[in-house]
Short mmCIF file of C-alpha atoms and ligand atoms in Angstrom, two decimals:
data_model
loop_
_atom_site.label_atom_id
_atom_site.label_comp_id
_atom_site.label_asym_id
_atom_site.label_seq_id
_atom_site.Cartn_x
_atom_site.Cartn_y
_atom_site.Cartn_z
CA MET A 78 64.16 96.24 82.64
CA ASN A 79 63.94 99.21 80.94
CA GLN A 80 63.21 102.66 81.78
CA GLU A 81 59.63 103.36 80.57
CA ASN A 82 58.58 100.14 82.44
CA LEU A 83 59.97 101.17 85.61
CA GLU A 84 58.31 104.28 85.73
CA GLU A 85 54.97 102.75 85.08
CA ILE A 86 55.74 100.16 88.26
CA LEU A 87 57.05 103.12 90.02
CA GLY A 88 54.00 105.50 88.94
CA ASN A 89 51.70 103.09 90.39
CA ILE A 90 53.26 103.13 94.06
CA ASP A 91 52.06 104.57 96.86
CA ILE A 92 54.81 105.26 99.19
CA SER A 93 52.48 106.43 101.97
CA GLY A 94 51.46 103.30 103.06
CA GLU A 95 53.25 100.19 104.50
CA ALA A 96 56.64 99.08 102.44
CA PRO A 97 55.35 95.62 100.54
CA VAL A 98 56.59 92.01 101.68
CA LEU A 99 57.55 90.67 98.64
CA GLU A 100 60.31 91.41 95.89
CA PRO A 101 60.81 93.16 93.83
CA ASP A 102 57.69 95.48 94.87
CA ARG A 103 59.90 96.14 97.99
CA GLN A 104 62.69 97.72 96.08
CA TYR A 105 60.30 99.48 93.99
CA TYR A 106 58.78 101.15 97.10
CA PHE A 107 61.93 102.31 98.73
CA MET A 108 63.06 103.49 95.20
CA LYS A 109 60.47 105.82 95.00
CA LYS A 110 60.76 106.97 98.62
CA ALA A 111 64.79 107.03 97.75
CA ARG A 112 63.81 109.50 95.01
CA THR A 113 61.95 111.89 97.07
CA LEU A 114 64.68 111.55 100.09
CA VAL A 115 67.08 112.76 97.58
CA LYS A 116 65.07 115.19 95.93
CA GLU A 117 64.61 117.42 99.13
CA LYS A 118 68.56 117.01 99.65
CA SER A 119 69.68 118.27 96.44
CA GLU A 120 67.07 121.44 96.78
CA ALA A 121 68.01 122.42 100.15
CA LEU A 122 71.63 122.68 98.62
CA GLY A 123 70.74 123.69 95.37
CA ARG A 124 72.65 120.87 93.15
CA PRO A 125 72.04 117.83 92.26
CA LEU A 126 73.61 114.97 94.53
CA THR A 127 76.72 113.07 92.74
CA PHE A 128 77.87 109.98 93.66
CA CYS A 129 80.72 107.52 92.69
CA VAL A 130 81.29 103.86 92.47
CA ASN A 131 84.83 102.10 92.48
CA THR A 132 84.45 98.63 91.46
CA PHE A 133 87.47 96.29 92.40
CA GLY A 134 88.27 92.64 91.19
CA CYS A 135 86.30 90.16 88.72
CA GLN A 136 83.66 90.73 86.02
CA MET A 137 80.80 89.70 88.44
CA ASN A 138 81.81 92.99 90.80
CA ALA A 139 81.83 95.06 87.30
CA ARG A 140 78.32 94.06 86.88
CA ASP A 141 76.61 94.30 90.58
CA SER A 142 78.40 97.42 90.49
CA GLU A 143 76.21 98.01 86.83
CA LYS A 144 72.92 97.33 89.46
CA LEU A 145 74.42 99.66 91.92
CA VAL A 146 74.59 102.50 89.41
CA GLY A 147 71.24 101.79 88.14
CA VAL A 148 69.73 102.48 91.75
CA LEU A 149 71.43 105.49 92.13
CA GLU A 150 70.41 106.95 88.58
CA ASN A 151 67.02 106.06 89.07
CA ILE A 152 66.68 107.97 92.26
CA GLY A 153 68.10 110.53 91.20
CA TYR A 154 71.98 110.93 91.78
CA VAL A 155 74.45 111.79 89.36
CA GLU A 156 77.63 109.66 87.91
CA LYS A 157 80.97 112.29 89.20
CA GLN A 158 83.98 110.14 88.28
CA GLU A 159 85.96 112.19 91.04
CA GLU A 160 85.78 110.51 94.79
CA ASP A 161 84.90 113.81 95.98
CA ALA A 162 81.27 112.78 95.10
CA ASP A 163 78.21 113.10 97.47
CA PHE A 164 77.95 109.33 97.38
CA VAL A 165 80.93 107.09 97.46
CA ILE A 166 80.90 103.21 96.67
CA PHE A 167 83.30 100.79 97.10
CA ASN A 168 82.46 97.22 95.62
CA THR A 169 85.28 95.28 96.89
CA CYS A 170 87.23 92.19 96.13
CA THR A 171 88.85 89.96 98.95
CA VAL A 172 90.52 87.23 96.31
CA ARG A 173 93.71 88.16 97.33
CA GLU A 174 95.21 90.10 100.18
CA ASN A 175 96.86 93.40 98.88
CA ALA A 176 93.13 94.18 97.55
CA ASN A 177 91.84 94.61 101.02
CA HIS A 178 95.06 96.65 101.69
CA ARG A 179 93.90 98.80 98.50
CA VAL A 180 90.50 99.28 100.10
CA TYR A 181 91.80 100.65 103.73
CA GLY A 182 94.33 102.77 101.71
CA ARG A 183 91.45 104.59 99.69
CA LEU A 184 89.10 105.11 102.94
CA GLY A 185 91.68 106.65 104.71
CA GLN A 186 92.22 108.99 101.70
CA LEU A 187 88.33 109.55 101.67
CA HIS A 188 88.02 110.63 105.44
CA ALA A 189 90.14 113.32 104.95
CA LYS A 190 87.25 114.34 101.51
CA LYS A 191 84.35 113.44 104.27
CA LYS A 192 85.83 115.94 106.60
CA LYS A 193 85.11 118.65 104.01
CA ASN A 194 82.11 117.51 102.50
CA PRO A 195 79.84 116.82 105.56
CA HIS A 196 76.92 115.64 102.88
CA MET A 197 79.34 113.00 102.03
CA MET A 198 77.96 109.31 102.18
CA ILE A 199 80.18 106.15 102.07
CA ALA A 200 78.78 102.92 101.30
CA LEU A 201 81.19 99.45 101.06
CA CYS A 202 79.60 96.45 99.73
CA GLY A 203 80.98 92.96 97.70
CA CYS A 204 83.03 89.74 98.78
CA MET A 205 85.30 91.53 101.67
CA MET A 206 82.29 92.99 103.24
CA GLN A 207 81.49 89.02 104.07
CA GLU A 208 84.73 88.77 106.82
CA ALA A 209 83.58 88.96 109.56
CA HIS A 210 86.81 90.30 110.92
CA VAL A 211 86.91 92.87 108.14
CA VAL A 212 83.27 94.38 109.26
CA GLU A 213 84.97 94.43 113.04
CA LYS A 214 87.62 96.42 111.79
CA LEU A 215 85.02 98.98 109.80
CA LYS A 216 83.09 98.97 113.28
CA ASN A 217 86.32 100.11 115.55
CA SER A 218 88.57 101.95 112.67
CA TYR A 219 86.24 103.80 110.24
CA SER A 220 82.91 104.96 112.29
CA PHE A 221 82.71 107.69 109.39
CA VAL A 222 81.67 104.58 106.97
CA ASN A 223 77.56 104.98 106.25
CA LEU A 224 76.63 102.06 105.41
CA ILE A 225 78.10 98.31 104.58
CA PHE A 226 76.01 95.47 103.20
CA GLY A 227 77.44 91.70 101.38
CA THR A 228 77.37 89.75 98.31
CA HIS A 229 73.62 88.39 98.97
CA ASN A 230 71.34 91.43 99.56
CA ILE A 231 73.33 93.52 97.04
CA TYR A 232 69.59 93.63 95.44
CA LYS A 233 68.23 95.45 98.68
CA PHE A 234 70.06 98.74 97.79
CA SER A 235 67.14 100.73 97.25
CA GLU A 236 66.61 100.17 100.60
CA LEU A 237 69.73 99.92 102.48
CA ILE A 238 70.10 103.75 100.86
CA VAL A 239 66.90 105.13 102.34
CA SER A 240 68.17 103.33 105.77
CA ALA A 241 71.37 105.37 105.26
CA LEU A 242 69.86 108.56 104.34
CA THR A 243 67.44 108.59 107.61
CA SER A 244 70.04 107.27 110.06
CA ASP A 245 73.20 108.96 111.69
CA ARG A 246 74.78 106.21 112.40
CA MET A 247 76.63 103.01 110.46
CA VAL A 248 74.09 100.92 109.16
CA ILE A 249 75.05 96.97 108.83
CA ASP A 250 73.76 94.25 106.57
CA ILE A 251 75.62 91.37 106.26
CA TRP A 252 74.24 88.26 105.49
CA ASN A 253 75.82 84.58 105.75
CA ASP A 254 73.87 83.15 102.72
CA THR A 255 70.92 82.96 100.59
CA ASP A 256 68.88 80.89 98.19
CA LYS A 257 67.07 83.62 96.89
CA ILE A 258 67.74 85.53 93.66
CA VAL A 259 65.13 88.59 92.83
CA GLU A 260 64.59 89.67 89.22
CA ASP A 261 63.60 92.78 87.43
CA LEU A 262 65.53 95.48 88.79
CA PRO A 263 67.35 98.25 87.16
CA ALA A 264 70.89 98.47 86.22
CA GLU A 265 72.79 101.06 84.35
CA ARG A 266 75.04 99.50 81.60
CA LYS A 267 78.74 100.44 80.94
CA TYR A 268 79.11 99.64 77.39
CA SER A 269 75.66 100.25 75.45
CA PHE A 270 76.47 97.51 73.07
CA LYS A 271 77.00 94.91 75.34
CA SER A 272 77.00 93.24 78.50
CA GLY A 273 77.36 90.80 81.25
CA VAL A 274 74.46 88.73 81.91
CA ASN A 275 74.91 86.52 85.18
CA ILE A 276 72.83 83.25 84.86
CA MET A 277 74.28 81.66 87.97
CA PHE A 278 75.88 83.29 91.66
CA GLY A 279 78.23 81.07 93.64
CA CYS A 280 80.15 78.52 93.78
CA ASN A 281 79.98 75.09 95.34
CA ASN A 282 84.29 73.91 94.59
CA PHE A 283 86.10 74.47 97.92
CA CYS A 284 89.40 74.94 95.60
CA SER A 285 91.45 75.02 99.22
CA TYR A 286 92.87 78.15 98.69
CA CYS A 287 89.43 80.14 97.35
CA ILE A 288 87.44 82.41 99.66
CA VAL A 289 85.07 82.80 97.06
CA PRO A 290 82.58 79.89 98.04
CA TYR A 291 82.76 81.60 101.60
CA VAL A 292 81.86 85.16 100.25
CA ARG A 293 79.74 84.12 97.01
CA GLY A 294 77.77 81.17 99.17
CA ARG A 295 76.48 78.26 97.34
CA GLU A 296 75.51 77.71 93.39
CA ARG A 297 72.31 79.38 92.34
CA SER A 298 71.41 79.18 88.83
CA ARG A 299 68.99 81.18 87.61
CA SER A 300 66.01 79.84 85.59
CA PRO A 301 67.09 79.76 81.68
CA LYS A 302 63.41 81.58 81.21
CA ASP A 303 64.84 84.71 83.19
CA ILE A 304 68.22 85.03 81.54
CA VAL A 305 66.71 84.43 77.87
CA ARG A 306 64.04 87.34 78.68
CA GLU A 307 67.04 89.37 79.84
CA ILE A 308 68.92 88.89 76.94
CA GLU A 309 65.99 89.71 74.98
CA GLN A 310 65.54 92.80 76.38
CA LEU A 311 69.01 94.11 76.25
CA VAL A 312 69.17 93.21 72.39
CA ALA A 313 66.12 95.02 71.69
CA ASP A 314 68.01 97.73 73.78
CA GLY A 315 70.92 98.24 71.26
CA VAL A 316 73.50 95.14 72.66
CA VAL A 317 74.86 92.92 70.23
CA GLU A 318 77.55 90.95 72.62
CA VAL A 319 76.52 89.42 76.49
CA MET A 320 79.59 87.83 78.61
CA LEU A 321 77.36 85.23 80.39
CA LEU A 322 79.00 85.05 84.19
CA GLY A 323 78.86 82.54 86.73
CA GLN A 324 82.40 81.30 88.87
CA ASN A 325 81.69 77.94 87.10
CA VAL A 326 79.41 78.09 84.36
CA ASN A 327 79.96 74.55 83.30
CA SER A 328 78.25 73.73 86.46
CA TYR A 329 74.77 75.97 85.16
CA GLY A 330 71.62 74.47 85.89
CA LYS A 331 72.41 71.30 88.17
CA ASN A 332 70.33 72.63 90.96
CA LEU A 333 67.18 74.18 89.04
CA GLU A 334 63.89 72.47 89.73
CA GLU A 335 64.44 71.22 85.34
CA PRO A 336 67.63 70.40 85.59
CA MET A 337 69.48 71.86 82.17
CA THR A 338 73.43 71.98 81.57
CA PHE A 339 75.22 75.21 80.39
CA ALA A 340 75.54 73.75 76.79
CA GLY A 341 71.92 73.32 76.23
CA LEU A 342 71.17 77.25 77.84
CA LEU A 343 73.86 78.19 75.43
CA GLN A 344 71.74 76.85 72.54
CA GLU A 345 68.73 78.25 73.96
CA ILE A 346 70.66 82.03 74.26
CA GLU A 347 72.04 81.13 70.11
CA LYS A 348 68.38 81.05 68.75
CA ILE A 349 68.13 85.16 70.00
CA GLU A 350 67.89 87.09 66.86
CA GLY A 351 69.91 89.86 67.04
CA LEU A 352 72.54 88.59 69.26
CA ARG A 353 75.80 88.61 67.48
CA ARG A 354 78.36 87.57 70.17
CA ILE A 355 78.52 85.19 73.07
CA ARG A 356 81.06 85.13 75.75
CA PHE A 357 81.67 83.10 79.03
CA MET A 358 83.44 83.08 82.25
CA THR A 359 85.03 80.83 84.33
CA SER A 360 84.69 77.32 83.01
CA HIS A 361 86.45 74.82 85.51
CA PRO A 362 88.37 72.09 83.54
CA LYS A 363 86.65 69.24 85.80
CA ASP A 364 83.35 70.41 84.39
CA LEU A 365 83.64 71.12 80.42
CA SER A 366 81.30 68.53 79.04
CA ASP A 367 81.85 67.29 75.48
CA GLU A 368 78.06 68.48 75.27
CA LEU A 369 79.64 72.31 75.31
CA ILE A 370 83.05 71.53 72.84
CA GLU A 371 80.01 70.02 70.10
CA VAL A 372 78.34 73.06 70.72
CA MET A 373 81.10 75.72 70.59
CA LYS A 374 81.77 73.90 67.47
CA ASN A 375 78.79 74.31 65.92
CA SER A 376 77.96 77.88 67.04
CA LYS A 377 77.95 80.92 64.76
CA LYS A 378 77.84 83.64 67.29
CA ILE A 379 79.98 82.00 70.33
CA CYS A 380 83.36 83.64 70.94
CA ARG A 381 86.40 81.62 69.96
CA HIS A 382 87.52 82.71 73.13
CA LEU A 383 88.16 80.25 76.49
CA HIS A 384 89.25 81.48 79.79
CA LEU A 385 90.38 78.15 81.51
CA PRO A 386 92.04 78.27 85.03
CA LEU A 387 94.95 75.91 85.25
CA GLN A 388 96.20 77.24 88.80
CA SER A 389 98.66 74.75 88.46
CA GLY A 390 100.50 72.10 86.42
CA SER A 391 101.47 69.82 89.69
CA SER A 392 99.60 66.91 89.51
CA ARG A 393 100.12 66.76 93.35
CA ILE A 394 99.36 70.73 93.78
CA LEU A 395 96.18 70.43 92.36
CA LYS A 396 95.38 67.64 94.44
CA ARG A 397 96.06 69.46 97.35
CA MET A 398 94.29 73.08 95.69
CA ASN A 399 91.34 70.46 95.58
CA ARG A 400 91.15 71.26 91.74
CA ARG A 401 89.60 67.29 90.67
CA TYR A 402 91.55 67.07 87.64
CA ASP A 403 95.18 66.48 86.93
CA LYS A 404 97.91 67.68 84.87
CA GLU A 405 97.72 65.02 81.98
CA GLN A 406 94.09 65.32 82.12
CA TYR A 407 93.72 69.09 81.93
CA LEU A 408 96.16 68.42 78.89
CA ALA A 409 93.74 65.91 77.01
CA LEU A 410 91.13 68.35 77.51
CA VAL A 411 92.94 71.41 75.68
CA GLU A 412 93.94 69.14 73.00
CA LYS A 413 89.73 67.77 72.45
CA ILE A 414 88.96 71.24 72.28
CA ARG A 415 91.72 72.82 70.05
CA ALA A 416 90.73 69.74 67.39
CA ALA A 417 87.47 70.87 67.69
CA VAL A 418 87.90 74.69 67.75
CA PRO A 419 91.00 74.97 65.96
CA ASP A 420 91.33 78.82 65.51
CA ILE A 421 89.85 78.95 69.75
CA SER A 422 92.28 81.58 72.12
CA LEU A 423 93.21 79.58 75.40
CA THR A 424 93.65 82.12 78.48
CA THR A 425 94.33 80.70 81.83
CA ASP A 426 95.24 81.42 85.76
CA ILE A 427 97.97 80.15 87.20
CA ILE A 428 99.03 80.61 91.27
CA VAL A 429 102.72 80.30 92.08
CA GLY A 430 103.80 79.47 95.56
CA PHE A 431 101.02 77.11 96.70
CA PRO A 432 102.24 75.61 99.86
CA GLY A 433 104.43 72.75 99.84
CA GLU A 434 105.06 73.98 95.89
CA THR A 435 108.81 72.72 95.28
CA GLU A 436 110.56 73.68 92.33
CA GLU A 437 109.70 70.00 90.41
CA ASP A 438 106.09 71.52 91.01
CA PHE A 439 106.95 74.49 89.28
CA LEU A 440 108.58 73.21 86.24
CA GLU A 441 104.99 71.28 86.01
CA THR A 442 103.56 74.70 85.69
CA LEU A 443 105.95 75.91 82.93
CA ASP A 444 105.50 72.92 81.49
CA VAL A 445 101.78 73.10 80.82
CA VAL A 446 102.52 76.74 79.39
CA GLU A 447 104.78 75.52 77.10
CA LYS A 448 102.51 72.52 76.04
CA VAL A 449 99.19 75.20 75.52
CA ARG A 450 100.38 78.27 74.59
CA TYR A 451 98.02 80.19 75.91
CA ASP A 452 97.02 83.73 74.59
CA SER A 453 97.10 85.16 78.09
CA ALA A 454 97.58 84.14 81.12
CA PHE A 455 96.91 85.81 84.40
CA THR A 456 99.85 84.77 87.21
CA PHE A 457 99.05 85.42 90.23
CA ILE A 458 101.65 85.00 93.99
CA TYR A 459 99.55 82.60 96.56
CA SER A 460 97.79 85.26 98.77
CA LYS A 461 96.80 83.14 102.14
CA ARG A 462 93.02 83.84 102.87
CA THR A 463 91.95 82.98 106.58
CA GLY A 464 89.53 80.34 106.98
CA THR A 465 90.76 78.59 103.25
CA PRO A 466 92.19 75.16 104.01
CA ALA A 467 94.88 76.18 102.29
CA ALA A 468 95.62 79.05 105.02
CA VAL A 469 96.68 76.22 107.76
CA MET A 470 98.72 73.94 105.31
CA GLU A 471 101.98 73.46 107.07
CA ASP A 472 104.32 74.42 104.56
CA GLN A 473 103.57 77.99 103.38
CA ILE A 474 106.00 79.12 101.13
CA SER A 475 107.08 82.59 100.50
CA GLY A 476 109.92 85.10 99.65
CA GLU A 477 112.97 85.21 96.77
CA ASP A 478 112.46 81.84 95.85
CA VAL A 479 108.28 82.11 95.13
CA LYS A 480 109.30 86.07 93.38
CA ASP A 481 111.59 84.17 91.15
CA ARG A 482 109.44 81.54 89.99
CA PHE A 483 106.44 84.09 89.42
CA ASP A 484 109.29 86.33 87.21
CA ARG A 485 110.50 83.10 85.45
CA LEU A 486 106.65 82.45 84.36
CA LEU A 487 105.55 85.82 83.66
CA LYS A 488 108.44 85.95 81.32
CA ARG A 489 107.62 82.66 79.38
CA VAL A 490 103.51 83.74 79.24
CA GLN A 491 104.18 86.92 77.57
CA VAL A 492 106.66 85.57 75.41
CA ILE A 493 104.16 82.62 74.34
CA GLY A 494 101.77 85.14 74.14
CA ARG A 495 103.01 87.70 71.99
CA GLU A 496 103.83 84.96 69.31
CA MET A 497 100.33 83.05 69.77
CA SER A 498 98.52 86.42 69.44
CA SER A 499 99.76 87.34 66.10
CA ARG A 500 98.44 83.99 64.41
CA ASP A 501 95.72 86.41 62.53
CA THR A 502 98.53 89.09 61.16
CA GLY A 503 97.43 89.79 57.44
CA THR A 504 94.02 88.67 57.63
CA ILE A 505 90.36 90.05 57.51
CA GLN A 506 88.71 89.79 60.72
CA GLU A 507 85.55 90.45 62.23
CA VAL A 508 85.91 93.61 64.83
CA LEU A 509 83.35 94.68 67.78
CA VAL A 510 83.88 98.61 67.98
CA GLU A 511 84.26 99.18 71.39
CA GLU A 512 85.76 103.07 71.83
CA GLN A 513 87.93 105.77 70.64
CA ASN A 514 91.43 105.16 71.34
CA GLU A 515 92.09 107.14 74.50
CA HIS A 516 95.65 108.27 73.42
CA ASP A 517 94.82 108.81 69.70
CA LYS A 518 91.22 109.69 68.90
CA SER A 519 91.89 109.21 65.00
CA LEU A 520 91.87 105.67 65.90
CA MET A 521 88.95 103.55 67.13
CA THR A 522 89.54 100.15 69.13
CA GLY A 523 87.74 96.39 68.94
CA ARG A 524 87.95 93.11 70.00
CA LEU A 525 87.98 90.45 67.39
CA SER A 526 86.11 87.29 68.56
CA ASN A 527 88.57 85.72 70.41
CA ASN A 528 88.72 88.65 72.08
CA THR A 529 92.43 90.32 70.98
CA LEU A 530 92.29 93.85 70.44
CA VAL A 531 92.34 96.23 67.22
CA HIS A 532 93.52 99.45 66.50
CA PHE A 533 92.56 101.55 63.35
CA PRO A 534 91.40 104.84 61.94
CA GLY A 535 87.83 105.34 62.20
CA ASP A 536 85.70 107.65 64.05
CA ALA A 537 82.97 107.43 66.57
CA SER A 538 79.65 106.61 64.82
CA LEU A 539 81.37 103.22 64.50
CA VAL A 540 80.90 102.59 67.91
CA GLY A 541 78.67 99.46 68.70
CA SER A 542 79.23 97.80 65.17
CA LEU A 543 80.47 94.65 63.68
CA ILE A 544 82.80 95.46 61.09
CA GLN A 545 85.78 93.71 59.06
CA VAL A 546 88.95 95.17 59.45
CA HIS A 547 92.30 93.62 57.97
CA LEU A 548 95.26 93.27 60.29
CA ASP A 549 97.88 94.88 59.06
CA GLU A 550 100.81 94.46 62.36
CA CYS A 551 100.27 93.01 65.70
CA ARG A 552 102.17 95.27 68.01
CA GLY A 553 102.75 92.73 70.73
CA PHE A 554 98.95 91.76 72.45
CA TYR A 555 96.80 93.86 70.04
CA TYR A 556 97.09 94.96 66.05
CA MET A 557 96.99 97.80 63.84
CA GLY A 558 94.65 97.04 61.14
CA THR A 559 92.47 98.93 58.39
CA LYS A 560 88.50 98.88 58.02
CA VAL A 561 87.65 97.06 55.11
CA GLY A 562 84.79 97.49 52.82
N1 5AD B 875 96.00 83.09 96.18
C1 5AD B 875 96.04 83.88 94.26
N2 5AD B 875 95.43 83.82 93.93
C2 5AD B 875 94.19 83.38 93.93
N3 5AD B 875 93.17 83.32 93.05
C3 5AD B 875 91.61 82.93 93.85
N4 5AD B 875 92.32 82.96 94.93
C4 5AD B 875 93.36 83.67 94.93
C5 5AD B 875 94.37 83.03 96.00
N5 5AD B 875 94.48 82.77 97.37
C6 5AD B 875 93.16 83.45 91.45
C7 5AD B 875 92.94 81.83 91.27
C8 5AD B 875 91.37 82.09 90.26
C9 5AD B 875 91.56 83.61 90.31
C10 5AD B 875 90.51 84.44 90.06
O1 5AD B 875 92.03 84.29 91.08
O2 5AD B 875 93.69 81.82 90.10
O3 5AD B 875 91.20 81.56 88.41
FE1 SF4 B 876 87.04 79.62 93.77
FE2 SF4 B 876 87.81 77.10 92.90
FE3 SF4 B 876 85.30 78.28 92.73
FE4 SF4 B 876 86.87 78.75 91.23
S1 SF4 B 876 85.87 77.46 91.62
S2 SF4 B 876 85.45 80.47 92.53
S3 SF4 B 876 88.63 79.49 92.24
S4 SF4 B 876 86.42 77.71 94.58
#
């Protein structure tokens, strides 16, 4: 949806009558209503109203935040980086306990700011809000929060803002699950040349440690038609790279009326003219098909990068994690992928300290790390999430042993990552230029197809273009390069 189309739709809406029942019309109605409220407030104050969206967690949340920003800018708020804005929104994550602690800490700081700015509104949304004990705690101890909503009704943001702007009390709207996908709402992209695109929502896998299926609900795929149309519009708007987003993209399309595989979807997206790069995340190893490997092998646009979460290298622990693959199957899959796409860069997620993990189990994980040789790996200490099966397993472990395993793993992952990242030194590669370097303005920063960063002398006019860069030197996880031609 571009701004012109939206303005045309909003122009035809009459807000003196009742709100439409059907979506997305209902949200357009509230968007227009919110505009008048924001305008009145800002005229009374004699200045524009400002907002700040703080995003925690994964790319899915980052994309959701772009939708929040899209609505806020449309109704007349102006973005401000600091947290003393008139409207502060926290889009939260709850995948590990420390993400929750951070939100409570930040809320404490905000309370002091709100006392100084009585116009300040605070909203909380995202995964953490889908947990009943969190909302209970907020109601009891953080009553200065104005609006709380969850992951399933984010499309209702315009309507919720109108409720919050016209109410003195905390507005709470949390749904347990949904089968609804509302299309055609605005989003404000952080980058002009690349964008996340949701292809599915939710997760049906129930890995035993993971809270995501409880807070993001059951798997729902968007129709291929809607996805392709969105990407075509993005490309017309200057986007050259898309990141297809889903908790488990490899099971895309299974529940569609006309089922379609993820590999099939990729082939449709590949045909979109003007689109240059396709990324996706996240792939569950158990669902990664031969068809997908074949499509990746033959594609000109799919990037040479695959994020393939391992979680543990121990078949015994993998079983307890309900991952539905074992060590050997994982290694065989990696071999198959590397045989088909030799220059692929592999990255992963690993958890240490899962209940019952022994030193032997941990050594199996290290063994996979040595065999696969990841370009990089996100390593996590297991965090107990209330409501998940692993939280009630009897043999919870913690303390020095886990910390020691984590440190050993991190060290190996970093050493191997450095070795792997440098393999293209001396070659010329295509780079998508992303931004001016923060520390040194004479440098530009871009990304290789395999996701490695490259810094090279250049100017800001290059942002968004794909250029050839000679990789002069690898420094740890990034390259210094020189533009060619
Ligand atoms: N504890 C630690 N790490 C977790 N992850 C998911 N749940 C937990 C948990 N309870 C990690 C997994 C997943 C990544 C997004 O977060 O490795 O792939
Ligand atoms: Fe969580 Fe497993 Fe679903 Fe990933 S696949 S979101 S780890 S339950």
